[in-house]
Short mmCIF file of C-alpha atoms in Angstrom, two decimals:
data_model
loop_
_atom_site.label_atom_id
_atom_site.label_comp_id
_atom_site.label_asym_id
_atom_site.label_seq_id
_atom_site.Cartn_x
_atom_site.Cartn_y
_atom_site.Cartn_z
CA MET A 25 122.28 -31.89 -93.83
CA LYS A 26 123.69 -31.51 -90.26
CA ASN A 27 126.74 -29.88 -91.71
CA SER A 28 124.71 -27.61 -93.65
CA LYS A 29 122.67 -26.53 -90.58
CA SER A 30 125.85 -25.95 -88.59
CA ASN A 31 127.30 -24.00 -91.29
CA SER A 32 124.32 -21.95 -91.56
CA LYS A 33 124.29 -21.33 -87.69
CA ALA A 34 127.85 -20.31 -87.78
CA ASP A 35 127.25 -18.20 -90.81
CA GLN A 36 124.53 -16.28 -88.94
CA SER A 37 126.66 -16.19 -85.69
CA ASP A 38 129.46 -14.62 -87.90
CA ASP A 39 126.76 -11.99 -89.43
CA ASP A 40 125.77 -11.16 -85.90
CA ASP A 41 129.58 -10.42 -84.99
CA PHE A 42 129.79 -8.43 -88.11
CA LYS A 43 126.68 -6.47 -87.34
CA HIS A 44 127.69 -5.93 -83.76
CA THR A 45 131.32 -4.71 -85.05
CA HIS A 46 129.52 -2.49 -87.40
CA SER A 47 127.31 -0.90 -84.81
CA ASN A 48 130.24 -0.44 -82.59
CA ASN A 49 132.07 1.36 -85.15
CA PHE A 50 129.30 3.92 -85.47
CA LYS A 51 128.61 4.25 -81.92
CA ALA A 52 132.16 5.27 -81.09
CA ASP A 53 132.07 8.59 -78.91
CA GLY A 54 134.61 11.43 -79.22
CA ASP A 55 136.45 10.09 -76.45
CA TYR A 56 139.90 9.15 -77.58
CA MET A 57 140.60 6.17 -75.26
CA ASN A 58 137.16 4.56 -75.74
CA SER A 59 137.83 4.79 -79.51
CA LEU A 60 141.16 3.10 -79.19
CA GLN A 61 139.41 0.45 -77.07
CA ASN A 62 136.56 0.09 -79.80
CA ALA A 63 139.28 -0.21 -82.45
CA ARG A 64 141.15 -2.94 -80.50
CA SER A 65 137.66 -4.82 -79.99
CA VAL A 66 136.99 -4.64 -83.77
CA LEU A 67 140.43 -5.89 -84.69
CA ALA A 68 139.93 -8.86 -82.24
CA LYS A 69 136.76 -9.67 -83.78
CA LEU A 70 138.09 -9.45 -87.22
CA GLU A 71 140.82 -11.93 -86.24
CA LYS A 72 138.24 -14.28 -84.87
CA THR A 73 136.16 -14.01 -88.07
CA ILE A 74 139.29 -14.80 -90.21
CA TYR A 75 139.93 -17.70 -88.06
CA LYS A 76 136.33 -18.83 -88.28
CA THR A 77 136.25 -18.44 -92.10
CA SER A 78 139.43 -20.59 -92.43
CA LYS A 79 137.82 -23.30 -90.25
CA TYR A 80 134.56 -23.20 -92.21
CA GLU A 81 136.56 -23.54 -95.49
CA THR A 82 138.37 -26.50 -93.95
CA MET A 83 135.02 -28.13 -92.90
CA LEU A 84 133.63 -27.61 -96.26
CA SER A 85 136.49 -29.31 -98.03
CA ARG A 86 136.17 -32.31 -95.52
CA CYS A 87 132.63 -32.46 -96.48
CA LYS A 88 133.34 -32.54 -100.03
CA SER A 89 135.93 -35.53 -99.38
CA GLY A 90 133.22 -37.22 -97.39
CA HIS A 91 130.56 -36.77 -100.16
CA THR A 92 133.10 -38.10 -102.79
CA HIS A 93 133.71 -41.30 -100.56
CA SER A 94 129.93 -41.70 -99.99
CA HIS A 95 129.29 -41.41 -103.82
CA SER A 96 131.75 -44.27 -104.49
CA LEU A 97 129.93 -46.65 -102.02
CA ASN A 98 126.53 -45.80 -103.48
CA GLU A 99 127.85 -46.75 -106.96
CA LEU A 100 128.72 -50.16 -105.64
CA TRP A 101 125.55 -50.91 -103.65
CA GLU A 102 122.97 -48.57 -105.47
CA SER A 103 123.75 -48.72 -109.04
CA ASP A 104 120.24 -47.88 -110.04
CA PHE A 105 120.17 -44.53 -108.41
CA THR A 106 123.62 -43.42 -109.36
CA GLU A 107 122.76 -41.02 -111.86
CA ASP A 108 120.15 -39.20 -109.71
CA THR A 109 122.15 -39.37 -106.42
CA HIS A 110 125.07 -37.77 -108.55
CA LYS A 111 123.06 -34.97 -109.93
CA LEU A 112 121.65 -34.15 -106.46
CA LYS A 113 125.02 -34.29 -104.72
CA SER A 114 126.67 -32.42 -107.66
CA LYS A 115 123.81 -29.57 -107.05
CA THR A 116 124.49 -29.84 -103.26
CA GLU A 117 128.31 -29.24 -103.80
CA ILE A 118 127.50 -26.36 -106.31
CA ASN A 119 125.31 -24.85 -103.64
CA ARG A 120 127.80 -25.27 -101.04
CA ASN A 121 130.61 -23.94 -103.10
CA ASP A 122 128.51 -20.86 -103.95
CA VAL A 123 127.56 -20.30 -100.38
CA ALA A 124 131.29 -20.59 -99.33
CA ARG A 125 132.31 -18.36 -102.18
CA SER A 126 129.56 -15.72 -101.28
CA TRP A 127 130.53 -16.07 -97.63
CA SER A 128 134.28 -15.54 -98.46
CA THR A 129 133.31 -12.66 -100.78
CA MET A 130 131.04 -11.02 -98.14
CA SER A 131 133.79 -11.49 -95.49
CA ILE A 132 136.49 -9.88 -97.52
CA VAL A 133 134.13 -6.95 -98.42
CA CYS A 134 133.06 -6.59 -94.74
CA LEU A 135 136.59 -6.73 -93.61
CA GLN A 136 137.74 -4.33 -96.20
CA TYR A 137 134.79 -2.00 -95.24
CA GLN A 138 135.59 -2.18 -91.52
CA TYR A 139 139.33 -1.63 -92.26
CA ASP A 140 138.39 1.48 -94.26
CA GLU A 141 136.16 2.84 -91.65
CA LEU A 142 138.67 2.01 -88.98
CA THR A 143 141.37 3.78 -90.96
CA LYS A 144 139.33 6.82 -91.47
CA ARG A 145 138.50 6.92 -87.84
CA TYR A 146 142.12 6.41 -86.88
CA GLU A 147 143.20 9.23 -89.09
CA SER A 148 140.41 11.53 -87.64
CA LEU A 149 141.26 10.63 -84.04
CA LEU A 150 144.96 11.20 -84.81
CA GLN A 151 144.16 14.56 -86.31
CA ALA A 152 141.93 15.58 -83.34
CA PHE A 153 144.77 14.29 -81.01
CA ASN A 154 147.33 16.50 -82.70
CA GLU A 155 145.09 19.51 -82.63
CA ARG A 156 144.50 18.78 -78.94
CA CYS A 157 148.21 18.65 -78.45
CA ASP A 158 148.73 21.80 -80.52
CA ALA A 159 146.17 23.46 -78.32
CA VAL A 160 147.78 22.41 -74.92
CA ASN A 161 151.24 23.36 -76.03
CA THR A 162 149.74 26.91 -77.09
CA ARG A 163 148.12 27.13 -73.61
CA ASP A 164 151.39 26.00 -71.80
CA ASN A 165 153.39 28.55 -73.63
CA ALA A 166 150.89 31.11 -72.78
CA LEU A 167 151.04 30.07 -69.02
CA ASN A 168 154.75 30.10 -69.15
CA ASP A 169 154.66 33.72 -70.48
CA LEU A 170 152.16 34.78 -67.79
CA GLN A 171 154.32 33.06 -65.09
CA LYS A 172 157.36 34.94 -66.38
CA ARG A 173 155.44 38.21 -66.22
CA LEU A 174 154.16 37.38 -62.81
CA ASN A 175 157.65 36.63 -61.68
CA THR A 176 158.76 40.07 -62.98
CA CYS A 177 155.75 41.84 -61.39
CA HIS A 178 156.51 40.17 -58.23
CA ASN A 179 160.21 41.15 -58.23
CA GLU A 180 159.34 44.80 -59.09
CA ILE A 181 156.69 44.85 -56.19
CA ASN A 182 159.40 43.73 -53.95
CA GLU A 183 161.76 46.34 -55.05
CA VAL A 184 158.96 48.97 -54.65
CA HIS A 185 157.99 47.43 -51.12
CA LYS A 186 161.73 47.79 -49.97
CA THR A 187 161.89 51.45 -51.50
CA LEU A 188 158.71 52.28 -49.67
CA ILE A 189 159.96 50.80 -46.45
CA THR A 190 162.99 52.98 -46.76
CA VAL A 191 161.10 56.30 -47.63
CA CYS A 192 158.66 55.39 -44.74
CA ASP A 193 161.68 54.94 -42.15
CA LYS A 194 163.16 58.20 -43.47
CA TYR A 195 159.86 60.03 -43.12
CA LEU A 196 159.13 58.73 -39.62
CA ALA A 197 162.68 59.74 -38.63
CA LEU A 198 162.15 63.23 -40.14
CA LYS A 199 158.92 63.48 -38.48
CA TYR A 200 160.25 62.44 -35.09
CA LYS A 201 163.08 65.02 -35.50
CA LYS A 202 160.43 67.62 -36.56
CA ASN A 203 158.26 67.01 -33.69
CA VAL A 204 161.20 67.27 -31.32
CA GLN A 205 162.30 70.62 -32.86
CA LEU A 206 158.75 71.95 -32.78
CA SER A 207 158.45 70.97 -29.15
CA SER A 208 161.68 72.63 -28.46
CA LEU A 209 160.71 75.76 -30.34
CA ASN A 210 157.34 75.78 -28.81
CA VAL A 211 159.00 75.80 -25.33
CA LYS A 212 161.38 78.55 -26.42
CA ILE A 213 158.33 80.43 -27.76
CA GLU A 214 156.43 80.15 -24.55
CA LYS A 215 159.42 81.41 -22.78
CA LEU A 216 159.78 84.42 -25.05
CA LYS A 217 156.16 84.98 -24.67
CA ASN A 218 156.43 84.99 -20.94
CA THR A 219 159.63 87.21 -21.25
CA ILE A 220 157.78 89.62 -23.38
CA LYS A 221 154.88 89.86 -20.68
CA CYS A 222 157.33 90.54 -18.24
CA VAL A 223 158.95 93.08 -20.12
CA LEU A 224 155.58 94.81 -20.83
CA LYS A 225 154.64 94.60 -17.32
CA ALA A 226 158.05 96.01 -16.16
CA ALA A 227 157.73 98.75 -19.07
CA GLU A 228 154.09 99.57 -17.87
CA GLN A 229 155.39 99.93 -14.19
CA ALA A 230 158.20 101.87 -15.32
CA ARG A 231 156.03 104.14 -17.35
CA ILE A 232 153.54 104.55 -14.35
CA HIS A 233 156.48 105.41 -12.02
CA PHE A 234 158.02 107.64 -14.55
CA ASP A 235 154.80 109.35 -15.07
CA GLN A 236 154.38 109.98 -11.38
CA GLN A 237 157.76 111.55 -11.35
CA LEU A 238 156.93 113.78 -14.41
CA ALA A 239 153.62 114.75 -12.88
CA CYS A 240 155.56 115.87 -9.75
CA TYR A 241 157.96 117.97 -11.77
CA LEU A 242 155.17 119.23 -13.85
CA SER A 243 153.42 120.59 -10.85
CA LYS A 244 156.44 122.41 -9.53
CA GLU A 245 157.38 123.59 -13.14
CA LYS A 246 156.80 127.21 -13.44
CA ASP A 247 158.08 127.60 -17.16
CA ALA A 248 155.46 127.01 -19.77
CA ILE A 249 157.89 125.55 -22.24
CA SER A 250 159.19 122.93 -19.70
CA ALA A 251 155.78 122.13 -18.53
CA THR A 252 154.86 121.50 -22.42
CA LEU A 253 157.99 119.26 -22.77
CA LEU A 254 157.30 117.14 -19.63
CA THR A 255 153.49 116.67 -21.06
CA GLU A 256 154.97 115.45 -24.35
CA ILE A 257 157.31 113.23 -22.70
CA THR A 258 154.55 111.69 -20.68
CA ILE A 259 152.60 111.12 -23.89
CA CYS A 260 155.49 109.65 -25.64
CA ASN A 261 156.35 107.12 -22.85
CA LYS A 262 152.60 105.97 -22.90
CA LEU A 263 152.82 105.61 -26.85
CA PHE A 264 155.93 103.58 -26.39
CA VAL A 265 154.49 101.12 -24.12
CA GLU A 266 151.19 100.77 -26.19
CA ASN A 267 153.54 100.17 -29.21
CA LEU A 268 155.31 97.49 -27.32
CA LYS A 269 152.04 95.92 -26.47
CA LEU A 270 150.73 95.95 -30.16
CA LYS A 271 153.90 94.19 -31.37
CA ALA A 272 153.64 91.62 -28.78
CA HIS A 273 150.13 91.06 -29.69
CA ILE A 274 150.81 90.80 -33.36
CA ASN A 275 153.57 88.22 -32.72
CA GLU A 276 151.07 86.23 -30.82
CA LEU A 277 148.51 86.31 -33.43
CA THR A 278 151.21 85.39 -36.24
CA SER A 279 152.36 82.27 -34.13
CA ASP A 280 148.57 81.31 -33.81
CA VAL A 281 148.03 81.39 -37.62
CA ARG A 282 151.35 79.47 -38.23
CA ASN A 283 150.40 76.74 -35.87
#
């Protein structure tokens, strides 16, 4: 009876191990490493269960041998109860054999079920792992392509930057040269303007002096034709000087518009 109780407790403990293993199998999350650890734990429990099953079968065999020896002693000392005891122990052996067979069958079925579930889980995880690897490889290839494009754009930008610096240097040099030339031209233009003003002033003074001489000659002239000629000369001198002033004014306005 003690062996039967110990066997029933051990069977219950193994059932708990299988239940625990079974629940762990269905509580596995999507994390790959945790699933692998679960699989290792389940395999360790399966090995432990196989070891316990073998141990229990050995214990049952020993119980059978002890029971046979006890039965021989009872035949010597208790011959009156031989038949009843033999029937009772035969039933006990049958029950124990049935329990052992049912336990072995249940262990094999559970192990086969656990193995099938682990195989399916392993294949699923392997497929997911391969898909993740393919996705990572695709992403790495895309990143490599983008890196190549980035390097190409960077090189093009450097070339454009160098060209832009060269153009800017040339532009600044030309601008400086232009400014120098404009400064020189402005100085020359100012000199020319001053020269024109001096010329106009001299022409105006010469016209006045010449008009005074013509007026003196005209006052002494008796001939009408000569007097008319002197008058026309005075008018022409005045118009000539006015024409010079107009040209100078036009040139000044033109230079202001260009500036």
